Coordinates of C-alpha atoms and ligand atoms in Angstrom, one line a residue:
M96 CA 78.8 100.3 71.1
S97 CA 79.1 96.8 72.1
G98 CA 82.0 96.2 74.9
L99 CA 82.2 99.8 75.6
H100 CA 81.3 99.3 79.3
K101 CA 84.5 97.3 79.7
K102 CA 87.0 99.7 78.3
P103 CA 89.1 101.5 80.5
S104 CA 88.3 105.3 81.2
S105 CA 91.5 106.3 79.8
E106 CA 90.1 104.8 76.3
L107 CA 86.8 106.3 76.9
A108 CA 88.4 109.7 77.3
Q109 CA 90.2 109.1 73.8
M110 CA 86.9 108.1 72.3
L111 CA 85.2 111.2 73.6
R112 CA 88.2 113.6 72.4
S113 CA 88.2 111.9 69.1
G114 CA 84.4 112.4 68.8
E115 CA 83.6 108.4 68.4
V116 CA 81.4 108.7 71.3
T117 CA 79.5 111.4 73.2
S118 CA 79.4 111.9 76.8
V119 CA 75.6 111.7 76.8
Q120 CA 76.0 108.4 74.9
L121 CA 78.3 107.1 77.4
T122 CA 76.6 108.1 80.6
E123 CA 73.2 106.7 79.1
L124 CA 75.0 103.3 78.7
F125 CA 75.9 103.3 82.4
L126 CA 72.8 104.7 83.7
D127 CA 71.0 102.0 82.0
R128 CA 73.4 99.4 83.1
A129 CA 73.2 100.9 86.8
E130 CA 69.3 100.8 86.6
K131 CA 69.3 97.3 85.2
L132 CA 71.8 95.7 87.2
N133 CA 71.4 97.6 90.9
P134 CA 68.7 95.5 91.8
L135 CA 71.4 92.5 91.7
T136 CA 74.2 94.2 93.0
N137 CA 73.0 97.2 95.4
S138 CA 75.8 98.9 94.4
F139 CA 74.0 102.3 94.3
L140 CA 71.9 103.9 96.7
K141 CA 70.9 106.6 94.6
I142 CA 71.1 106.8 90.8
N143 CA 70.7 110.3 89.2
R144 CA 69.7 110.0 85.9
Q145 CA 68.6 113.5 85.4
T146 CA 71.4 115.3 86.8
A147 CA 74.1 113.0 85.2
L148 CA 72.6 113.6 81.6
E149 CA 72.6 117.3 82.2
Q150 CA 76.3 116.9 83.1
A151 CA 77.1 114.9 80.5
K152 CA 75.4 117.3 77.9
H153 CA 77.5 120.1 79.5
A154 CA 80.7 117.8 79.0
D155 CA 80.0 117.5 75.3
E156 CA 79.7 121.2 74.7
L157 CA 83.1 121.5 76.6
I158 CA 84.7 119.0 74.5
Q159 CA 83.1 120.3 71.2
A160 CA 84.4 123.6 71.9
G161 CA 88.0 122.2 72.7
K162 CA 87.5 123.2 76.1
A163 CA 87.8 120.1 78.1
P164 CA 88.9 120.8 81.5
S165 CA 90.4 117.5 82.2
V166 CA 91.9 114.3 80.5
L167 CA 88.6 112.6 82.1
T168 CA 85.9 115.3 81.0
G169 CA 82.9 113.4 79.9
V170 CA 83.7 109.9 81.6
P171 CA 80.7 109.2 84.1
I172 CA 81.8 108.4 87.5
A173 CA 80.0 106.9 90.8
V174 CA 80.8 108.4 94.2
K175 CA 80.7 106.9 97.6
D176 CA 77.8 108.1 99.5
N177 CA 80.0 109.7 102.4
L178 CA 81.0 112.7 100.4
T179 CA 78.3 115.4 100.4
T180 CA 76.4 116.6 97.2
T181 CA 74.0 119.5 97.1
D182 CA 72.0 117.7 94.5
A183 CA 71.6 114.2 96.1
I184 CA 70.8 112.8 99.7
T185 CA 73.8 111.7 101.5
T186 CA 73.6 109.2 104.1
A187 CA 76.8 107.8 104.9
G188 CA 75.0 104.5 104.8
S189 CA 73.2 105.5 108.1
K190 CA 69.5 105.9 108.9
I191 CA 70.4 108.8 110.8
L192 CA 70.9 110.5 107.6
E193 CA 68.3 109.1 105.7
N194 CA 67.0 112.5 104.3
Y195 CA 70.1 114.6 104.8
L196 CA 70.5 116.9 101.9
P197 CA 73.9 118.7 102.5
Q198 CA 74.2 122.4 101.9
Y199 CA 77.6 122.3 100.1
D200 CA 79.5 120.0 97.9
S201 CA 82.8 118.2 99.2
T202 CA 85.7 119.4 97.7
V203 CA 86.3 116.2 95.8
V204 CA 82.7 116.3 94.1
S205 CA 83.4 120.0 93.3
K206 CA 86.7 118.9 91.6
L207 CA 84.7 116.4 89.4
R208 CA 82.0 118.8 88.7
A209 CA 85.0 121.3 87.4
A210 CA 86.3 118.4 85.3
A211 CA 82.8 117.8 83.9
M212 CA 82.7 114.2 85.0
P213 CA 78.9 113.2 85.1
I214 CA 78.1 111.8 88.5
L215 CA 76.1 108.5 88.1
G216 CA 75.1 108.1 91.6
K217 CA 75.7 107.5 95.2
T218 CA 77.3 104.2 96.2
N219 CA 76.5 102.1 99.1
L220 CA 79.0 101.6 102.2
D221 CA 78.8 100.2 105.8
E222 CA 77.5 102.9 108.0
F223 CA 79.8 105.5 108.4
A224 CA 82.5 103.5 106.6
M225 CA 82.7 101.4 109.6
G226 CA 83.2 97.8 108.3
S227 CA 84.7 95.4 105.5
S228 CA 81.7 93.9 103.8
T229 CA 79.0 96.6 103.4
E230 CA 76.6 94.3 105.6
F231 CA 76.6 97.2 108.1
S232 CA 74.7 99.6 105.6
A233 CA 71.5 100.5 106.8
Y234 CA 70.3 100.1 103.4
G235 CA 71.5 96.3 102.7
P236 CA 74.8 94.9 101.6
S237 CA 76.2 95.4 98.1
K238 CA 77.0 92.0 96.4
N239 CA 80.1 90.9 94.7
P240 CA 79.7 90.7 91.0
W241 CA 81.9 87.7 91.0
D242 CA 79.5 85.8 93.3
L243 CA 76.2 87.5 94.4
E244 CA 76.3 85.4 97.5
R245 CA 79.6 87.0 98.6
I246 CA 80.7 90.4 100.1
P247 CA 82.3 93.0 97.7
G248 CA 84.5 94.0 100.5
G249 CA 84.0 97.1 102.5
S250 CA 83.3 99.7 103.6
G251 CA 83.4 100.7 99.9
G252 CA 81.6 98.0 98.5
G253 CA 79.0 99.9 96.5
S254 CA 81.8 101.8 94.4
S255 CA 84.1 98.3 94.0
S256 CA 80.8 96.2 93.0
A257 CA 79.8 99.3 90.6
V258 CA 83.1 99.4 88.9
S259 CA 83.7 95.4 88.8
G260 CA 80.4 94.7 87.6
F261 CA 80.6 97.6 84.9
L262 CA 77.7 99.8 86.3
A263 CA 80.3 102.6 86.2
P264 CA 83.7 103.0 84.5
I265 CA 85.3 104.6 87.7
A266 CA 84.3 105.4 91.1
I267 CA 85.2 107.6 94.2
G268 CA 86.0 105.7 97.5
S269 CA 87.4 106.3 101.0
D270 CA 89.9 104.6 103.0
T271 CA 90.4 104.9 106.8
G272 CA 91.8 101.4 107.3
G273 CA 91.4 99.8 104.1
S274 CA 88.1 100.8 102.6
I275 CA 89.4 101.3 99.1
R276 CA 92.0 98.4 98.8
F277 CA 90.3 95.7 100.3
P278 CA 87.1 96.1 98.3
A279 CA 89.4 96.4 95.2
A280 CA 91.1 93.0 96.1
A281 CA 87.6 91.4 96.6
T282 CA 86.4 92.2 93.3
G283 CA 89.4 92.3 91.1
S284 CA 89.6 95.8 90.7
V285 CA 92.2 98.5 91.6
G286 CA 91.9 100.9 94.5
A287 CA 94.2 103.6 95.7
K288 CA 94.5 105.6 98.9
P289 CA 96.7 108.5 98.2
T290 CA 99.2 110.0 100.8
Y291 CA 97.4 111.5 103.9
G292 CA 96.4 115.0 103.0
A293 CA 96.8 114.5 99.1
V294 CA 93.1 114.8 98.6
S295 CA 90.7 117.3 100.3
R296 CA 88.7 115.7 103.3
Y297 CA 86.3 118.7 103.2
G298 CA 82.8 117.4 102.7
L299 CA 83.8 113.7 103.5
I300 CA 81.5 112.7 106.5
A301 CA 84.4 112.0 109.0
L302 CA 85.0 108.6 110.3
A303 CA 88.4 109.1 111.8
S304 CA 89.8 112.3 110.7
S305 CA 93.6 111.3 111.1
L306 CA 93.2 108.4 109.1
D307 CA 90.4 109.0 106.4
Q308 CA 91.6 109.5 102.9
V309 CA 89.6 109.7 99.6
G310 CA 91.0 108.0 96.4
P311 CA 90.2 106.1 93.2
V312 CA 88.4 103.1 92.5
T313 CA 88.9 101.8 88.9
N314 CA 89.8 98.8 86.6
D315 CA 93.3 99.6 85.9
V316 CA 96.2 101.6 87.3
L317 CA 96.4 104.1 84.6
D318 CA 92.7 105.2 85.5
A319 CA 93.3 105.3 89.3
A320 CA 96.3 107.9 88.4
L321 CA 94.2 109.7 86.0
L322 CA 91.4 109.9 88.8
Q323 CA 94.0 111.1 91.3
D324 CA 95.1 113.9 89.1
V325 CA 91.4 115.1 88.9
I326 CA 90.7 115.1 92.9
A327 CA 94.2 115.7 94.4
G328 CA 95.5 119.3 95.5
H329 CA 95.6 121.8 98.2
D330 CA 92.3 122.9 99.7
P331 CA 92.3 125.8 102.1
M332 CA 89.1 124.3 103.6
D333 CA 91.1 121.4 104.9
S334 CA 93.8 122.3 107.3
T335 CA 95.4 118.6 107.0
S336 CA 95.6 119.3 103.1
L337 CA 98.8 118.9 101.7
V338 CA 100.5 122.0 100.1
D339 CA 102.4 120.1 97.6
S340 CA 99.8 118.6 94.9
L341 CA 100.4 114.9 94.1
G342 CA 98.2 115.3 91.3
Q343 CA 100.6 114.4 88.3
M344 CA 100.2 110.9 88.5
A345 CA 99.5 109.5 85.0
D346 CA 103.0 109.9 83.7
F347 CA 104.1 107.8 86.5
A348 CA 101.3 105.2 85.7
S349 CA 102.8 105.2 82.2
K350 CA 106.2 103.8 83.4
T351 CA 106.0 100.0 83.8
D352 CA 109.4 99.0 83.9
V353 CA 110.2 97.3 87.3
K354 CA 113.9 96.4 86.3
G355 CA 116.1 97.8 89.4
L356 CA 113.1 98.5 91.6
R357 CA 113.8 97.7 95.0
V358 CA 110.8 95.9 96.2
G359 CA 110.4 95.3 100.0
V360 CA 108.7 92.1 101.3
I361 CA 107.2 92.7 104.7
K362 CA 108.2 89.7 106.9
Q363 CA 105.0 90.2 109.4
L364 CA 102.7 90.1 106.2
A365 CA 104.3 87.4 104.3
S366 CA 103.7 84.5 106.6
D367 CA 100.7 83.3 108.9
G368 CA 97.0 84.2 108.4
F369 CA 96.7 84.1 104.7
Q370 CA 94.8 81.7 102.7
P371 CA 97.0 79.2 100.9
G372 CA 95.6 80.3 97.5
V373 CA 96.2 84.0 98.6
K374 CA 99.8 83.2 99.6
A375 CA 100.5 81.1 96.8
R376 CA 99.8 84.0 94.3
F377 CA 101.6 86.4 96.2
D378 CA 104.7 84.2 96.1
E379 CA 104.2 83.8 92.4
S380 CA 104.2 87.6 91.9
I381 CA 107.4 87.9 93.6
Q382 CA 108.7 85.5 91.2
L383 CA 107.3 87.4 88.5
L384 CA 109.0 90.6 89.8
I385 CA 112.3 88.9 90.2
D386 CA 112.3 87.5 86.7
A387 CA 111.6 90.9 85.3
G388 CA 114.7 92.4 87.0
A389 CA 113.3 93.8 90.4
E390 CA 115.3 93.6 93.3
I391 CA 113.3 91.9 96.3
V392 CA 114.5 92.6 99.8
E393 CA 112.9 91.3 103.0
V394 CA 112.0 94.1 105.6
D395 CA 111.1 93.7 109.3
C396 CA 108.5 95.7 110.8
P397 CA 108.0 94.4 114.2
S398 CA 105.3 96.8 115.4
F399 CA 102.8 95.6 112.7
E400 CA 101.7 93.1 115.2
Y401 CA 100.0 95.7 117.3
A402 CA 98.6 97.6 114.2
V403 CA 95.3 96.1 114.5
S404 CA 94.8 96.7 118.3
A405 CA 96.0 100.3 117.9
Y406 CA 93.8 101.2 114.9
Y407 CA 90.6 100.0 116.7
L408 CA 91.6 102.3 119.6
I409 CA 92.6 105.3 117.7
L410 CA 89.7 105.0 115.2
P411 CA 86.9 104.6 117.7
A412 CA 88.2 107.4 119.9
E413 CA 88.1 110.0 117.0
A414 CA 84.9 108.4 115.5
S415 CA 83.1 108.9 119.1
S416 CA 84.0 112.5 118.8
N417 CA 83.1 113.0 114.9
L418 CA 80.0 111.2 115.5
A419 CA 78.8 113.4 118.6
R420 CA 77.5 116.0 116.1
F421 CA 74.6 113.7 115.2
D422 CA 72.7 114.9 118.2
A423 CA 69.2 115.5 116.5
V424 CA 69.7 119.5 116.5
R425 CA 71.8 120.0 113.5
F426 CA 71.9 116.9 111.2
G427 CA 69.3 114.5 109.9
Q428 CA 66.9 112.5 111.8
R429 CA 65.0 113.3 114.9
V430 CA 63.1 111.0 117.1
L431 CA 60.9 112.1 119.7
P432 CA 61.0 109.8 122.9
E433 CA 57.7 108.7 124.9
G434 CA 56.9 111.1 127.7
N435 CA 59.2 114.4 128.2
P436 CA 60.9 115.4 125.2
T437 CA 64.0 117.1 126.9
I438 CA 66.9 117.8 124.9
E439 CA 69.1 114.6 126.3
R440 CA 66.2 112.4 125.9
V441 CA 65.6 113.5 122.2
M442 CA 69.3 113.0 121.5
A443 CA 69.2 109.4 123.0
A444 CA 66.1 108.4 121.2
T445 CA 67.6 109.7 118.1
R446 CA 71.0 108.3 118.3
E447 CA 69.3 104.9 119.6
A448 CA 67.0 104.5 116.6
G449 CA 69.5 106.2 113.8
F450 CA 72.8 104.4 114.4
G451 CA 73.4 100.7 113.9
P452 CA 75.0 98.2 115.9
E453 CA 78.9 98.6 114.6
V454 CA 78.5 102.3 115.1
K455 CA 77.2 101.8 118.6
R456 CA 79.9 99.3 119.5
R457 CA 82.5 101.8 118.3
I458 CA 81.1 104.9 120.1
I459 CA 81.1 103.0 123.3
L460 CA 84.7 101.6 122.6
G461 CA 85.9 105.2 121.8
T462 CA 84.4 106.9 124.7
Y463 CA 85.9 104.5 127.0
A464 CA 89.3 104.3 125.6
L465 CA 89.3 108.2 126.1
S466 CA 87.8 108.3 129.5
S467 CA 89.8 109.8 132.4
G468 CA 91.8 107.1 134.0
Y469 CA 92.0 104.8 130.9
Y470 CA 93.5 107.3 128.5
D471 CA 97.0 106.6 129.2
A472 CA 96.5 102.9 129.1
Y473 CA 94.5 102.8 125.7
Y474 CA 94.6 105.8 123.6
G475 CA 97.8 106.9 124.7
S476 CA 99.4 103.6 124.2
A477 CA 97.8 103.2 120.8
Q478 CA 99.4 106.5 119.9
K479 CA 102.6 105.3 121.0
V480 CA 102.2 102.2 118.6
R481 CA 101.5 104.4 115.8
T482 CA 104.8 106.1 116.0
L483 CA 106.6 102.9 116.2
I484 CA 104.9 101.7 113.1
Q485 CA 105.7 105.0 111.2
Q486 CA 109.4 104.3 112.6
D487 CA 108.9 100.6 110.9
F488 CA 108.0 102.1 107.6
A489 CA 111.0 105.0 107.9
K490 CA 113.4 101.9 108.0
A491 CA 112.1 99.8 105.5
F492 CA 111.9 102.6 103.0
A493 CA 115.5 103.2 103.7
S494 CA 116.2 99.7 101.6
A495 CA 113.1 99.7 99.5
D496 CA 111.3 101.8 97.0
V497 CA 108.2 100.0 97.6
L498 CA 106.9 97.4 100.0
I499 CA 104.5 94.7 99.0
S500 CA 101.8 92.4 100.7
P501 CA 98.7 90.5 99.9
T502 CA 95.9 92.9 100.4
A503 CA 93.8 90.8 102.8
P504 CA 94.0 87.5 104.1
T505 CA 91.3 85.8 102.2
T506 CA 89.4 86.3 99.1
A507 CA 85.6 87.6 99.3
F508 CA 83.8 85.8 102.2
K509 CA 80.1 84.8 102.3
F510 CA 77.5 86.9 103.7
G511 CA 77.1 86.5 107.6
E512 CA 80.5 84.7 107.8
K513 CA 82.0 87.3 110.1
L514 CA 79.1 89.6 110.8
D515 CA 78.8 88.1 114.3
D516 CA 82.3 88.2 115.4
P517 CA 83.7 91.6 115.4
L518 CA 87.1 90.7 115.8
A519 CA 87.0 88.3 112.9
M520 CA 86.0 91.2 110.7
Y521 CA 88.6 93.5 112.3
L522 CA 91.5 91.1 111.8
N523 CA 90.6 91.2 108.0
D524 CA 92.3 94.7 107.8
V525 CA 95.8 93.5 109.1
A526 CA 97.4 94.2 105.9
T527 CA 95.9 97.6 105.0
I528 CA 95.7 99.4 108.4
P529 CA 99.4 100.1 108.7
A530 CA 99.3 102.5 105.9
N531 CA 96.8 104.5 107.5
L532 CA 98.4 104.8 110.8
A533 CA 101.5 106.1 109.1
G534 CA 99.7 108.3 106.4
I535 CA 101.5 106.7 103.5
P536 CA 100.0 105.7 99.9
G537 CA 98.7 102.2 99.2
I538 CA 97.4 100.6 96.2
S539 CA 95.6 97.2 95.6
V540 CA 96.0 95.6 92.2
P541 CA 94.6 92.3 90.9
N542 CA 96.9 89.4 91.9
G543 CA 95.4 86.4 90.1
L544 CA 92.6 84.0 91.4
A545 CA 92.7 82.2 94.6
E546 CA 90.3 80.5 97.0
N547 CA 86.9 79.8 95.3
D548 CA 88.3 81.1 91.9
L549 CA 87.7 84.5 93.1
P550 CA 90.1 87.3 92.9
S551 CA 92.8 88.3 95.4
G552 CA 94.9 91.5 95.7
L553 CA 98.4 92.6 95.9
Q554 CA 99.0 95.7 98.0
I555 CA 101.8 98.1 97.0
L556 CA 102.8 100.8 99.6
A557 CA 105.3 103.5 98.9
A558 CA 106.7 106.4 101.3
A559 CA 104.8 109.3 102.0
Q560 CA 104.2 111.6 99.4
N561 CA 105.9 109.0 96.8
D562 CA 102.4 108.3 95.2
G563 CA 104.2 108.5 92.0
V564 CA 106.6 105.5 92.7
M565 CA 103.7 103.5 93.8
Y566 CA 101.6 104.1 90.7
S567 CA 105.0 103.0 88.5
A568 CA 105.4 99.9 90.6
A569 CA 101.6 99.0 90.6
A570 CA 101.6 99.7 86.8
G571 CA 104.5 97.5 86.4
I572 CA 103.1 94.6 88.4
E573 CA 99.9 95.2 86.6
K574 CA 101.5 94.6 83.2
L575 CA 103.4 91.4 84.5
Q576 CA 100.0 90.1 85.5
N577 CA 98.2 91.0 82.6
D578 CA 100.9 89.6 80.2
Q579 CA 100.9 86.2 82.3
W580 CA 97.2 85.8 82.1
G581 CA 96.4 87.1 78.7
K582 CA 93.9 89.8 79.6
R583 CA 93.0 91.8 82.6
M584 CA 91.8 90.1 85.8
I585 CA 88.7 91.9 85.7
D586 CA 88.1 90.3 82.3
F587 CA 87.4 86.9 84.0
A588 CA 84.7 88.1 86.0
P589 CA 81.3 86.6 85.0
E590 CA 78.9 88.8 82.9
L591 CA 76.1 90.1 85.3
E592 CA 72.5 89.0 83.8
V593 CA 69.2 89.8 84.9
N594 CA 66.8 86.9 84.3
Ligands
LIG784 N1 87.2 97.8 108.0 C1 87.8 99.0 108.6 C2 86.9 99.6 109.4 O1 85.9 98.9 109.7 C3 88.2 100.2 107.3 C4 87.2 101.2 107.4 C5 87.6 102.3 106.4 O2 88.7 102.2 105.5 N2 86.6 103.2 106.2 O3 87.3 100.4 110.1

């Protein structure tokens, strides 16, 4: 079974169906790798050997009976620890939920169970998904398999390091401002944020409800499309869930011809602020697209200049309201203060002990932005910027089928580099945030090696509900990249070894 851990899930699925391998064998293989390598990468907060193997056995029975409910039946998966699971503690990377065992499965997890995909474990994240590096996790940062002294992106660095280090073949992430796409870019993997509402948020521990979206983290575009097909679909438990299912993406991801594709280069995301290597790889990809017959147009999105500012008002505003539920009564930890334990004092002591610095910063920012007297100046203005960004996108998509940009300004940075400078950390999201503000789909695909011989990412955006167009374009660009380099970007990653 050598080399199996590096195969795409689509190929593993075929091997499962043809009987070349069983789900129990595959699940054991990845559990062994995860248990061995997790001390290096800290990708998983919890590895569920027993339940994963039970689920794998069930998957094998279904496959043998010819009753596999999904293409991916039997393929094991890792799940970000902000999705509730009834059989595993769900911490959202926070101390306040250290011992929280949910009463219900998130819809995404229910869908994975219905597809009989064994859940290997729960992956690390910045506390409540606030961050770009996993350094804000209460359980220590995850490490980038390309260079263990560097961040694997965030907030979903647990899922990205698990997939790029081959501790899991495929994973689930969540993206509020880039937490699927930046980790993918930083680790040479693929991360897709579907159209807002395509995947249910029921059981996703809310960060900012108007921006949050669950999506796939994988090692190729087809796998991302296959996984979206498993997790997408209308859910009566989520009132913002789309009625039209965006769950037939695999066919789109099989179309790789970019001839005639109108590709918009966003003027505001193609000039300043990117590392030279990141920019050079981006320009080379534009040339690859031109050579393959795509039509390149420049699009102007003037309001993007204000996207980061608007996002860092809207997100904290929504987060401060969402996090009010952690009141020492209903969920998680309860800390008793010294002296008289009134409800307010218990609440204050619990939140003081349970929340980390970034969460506190955002609660303060959010409540300030929402306070009467400041509401119009901050939250109200940010909402107006959001509308302007949506209008910029609408105009851009009139002349282009997809838009492209580098996914992030830099390759993976070192631990500590941005930790004490919140603004520097926030600016890292400059290219990913606009998609969340507009609710449109976006994907990051590997885009060659840049600074420090580390992967850079190419972001592809499509109009709302045009996830299929996004997957086709992404598959096309991925093929051009793979043909150019002779193998997948992820195959350049160093093999993780334990001494
Ligand atoms: N880095 C962004 C933030 O800190 C993205 C978060 C996310 O997508 N969950 O808000």
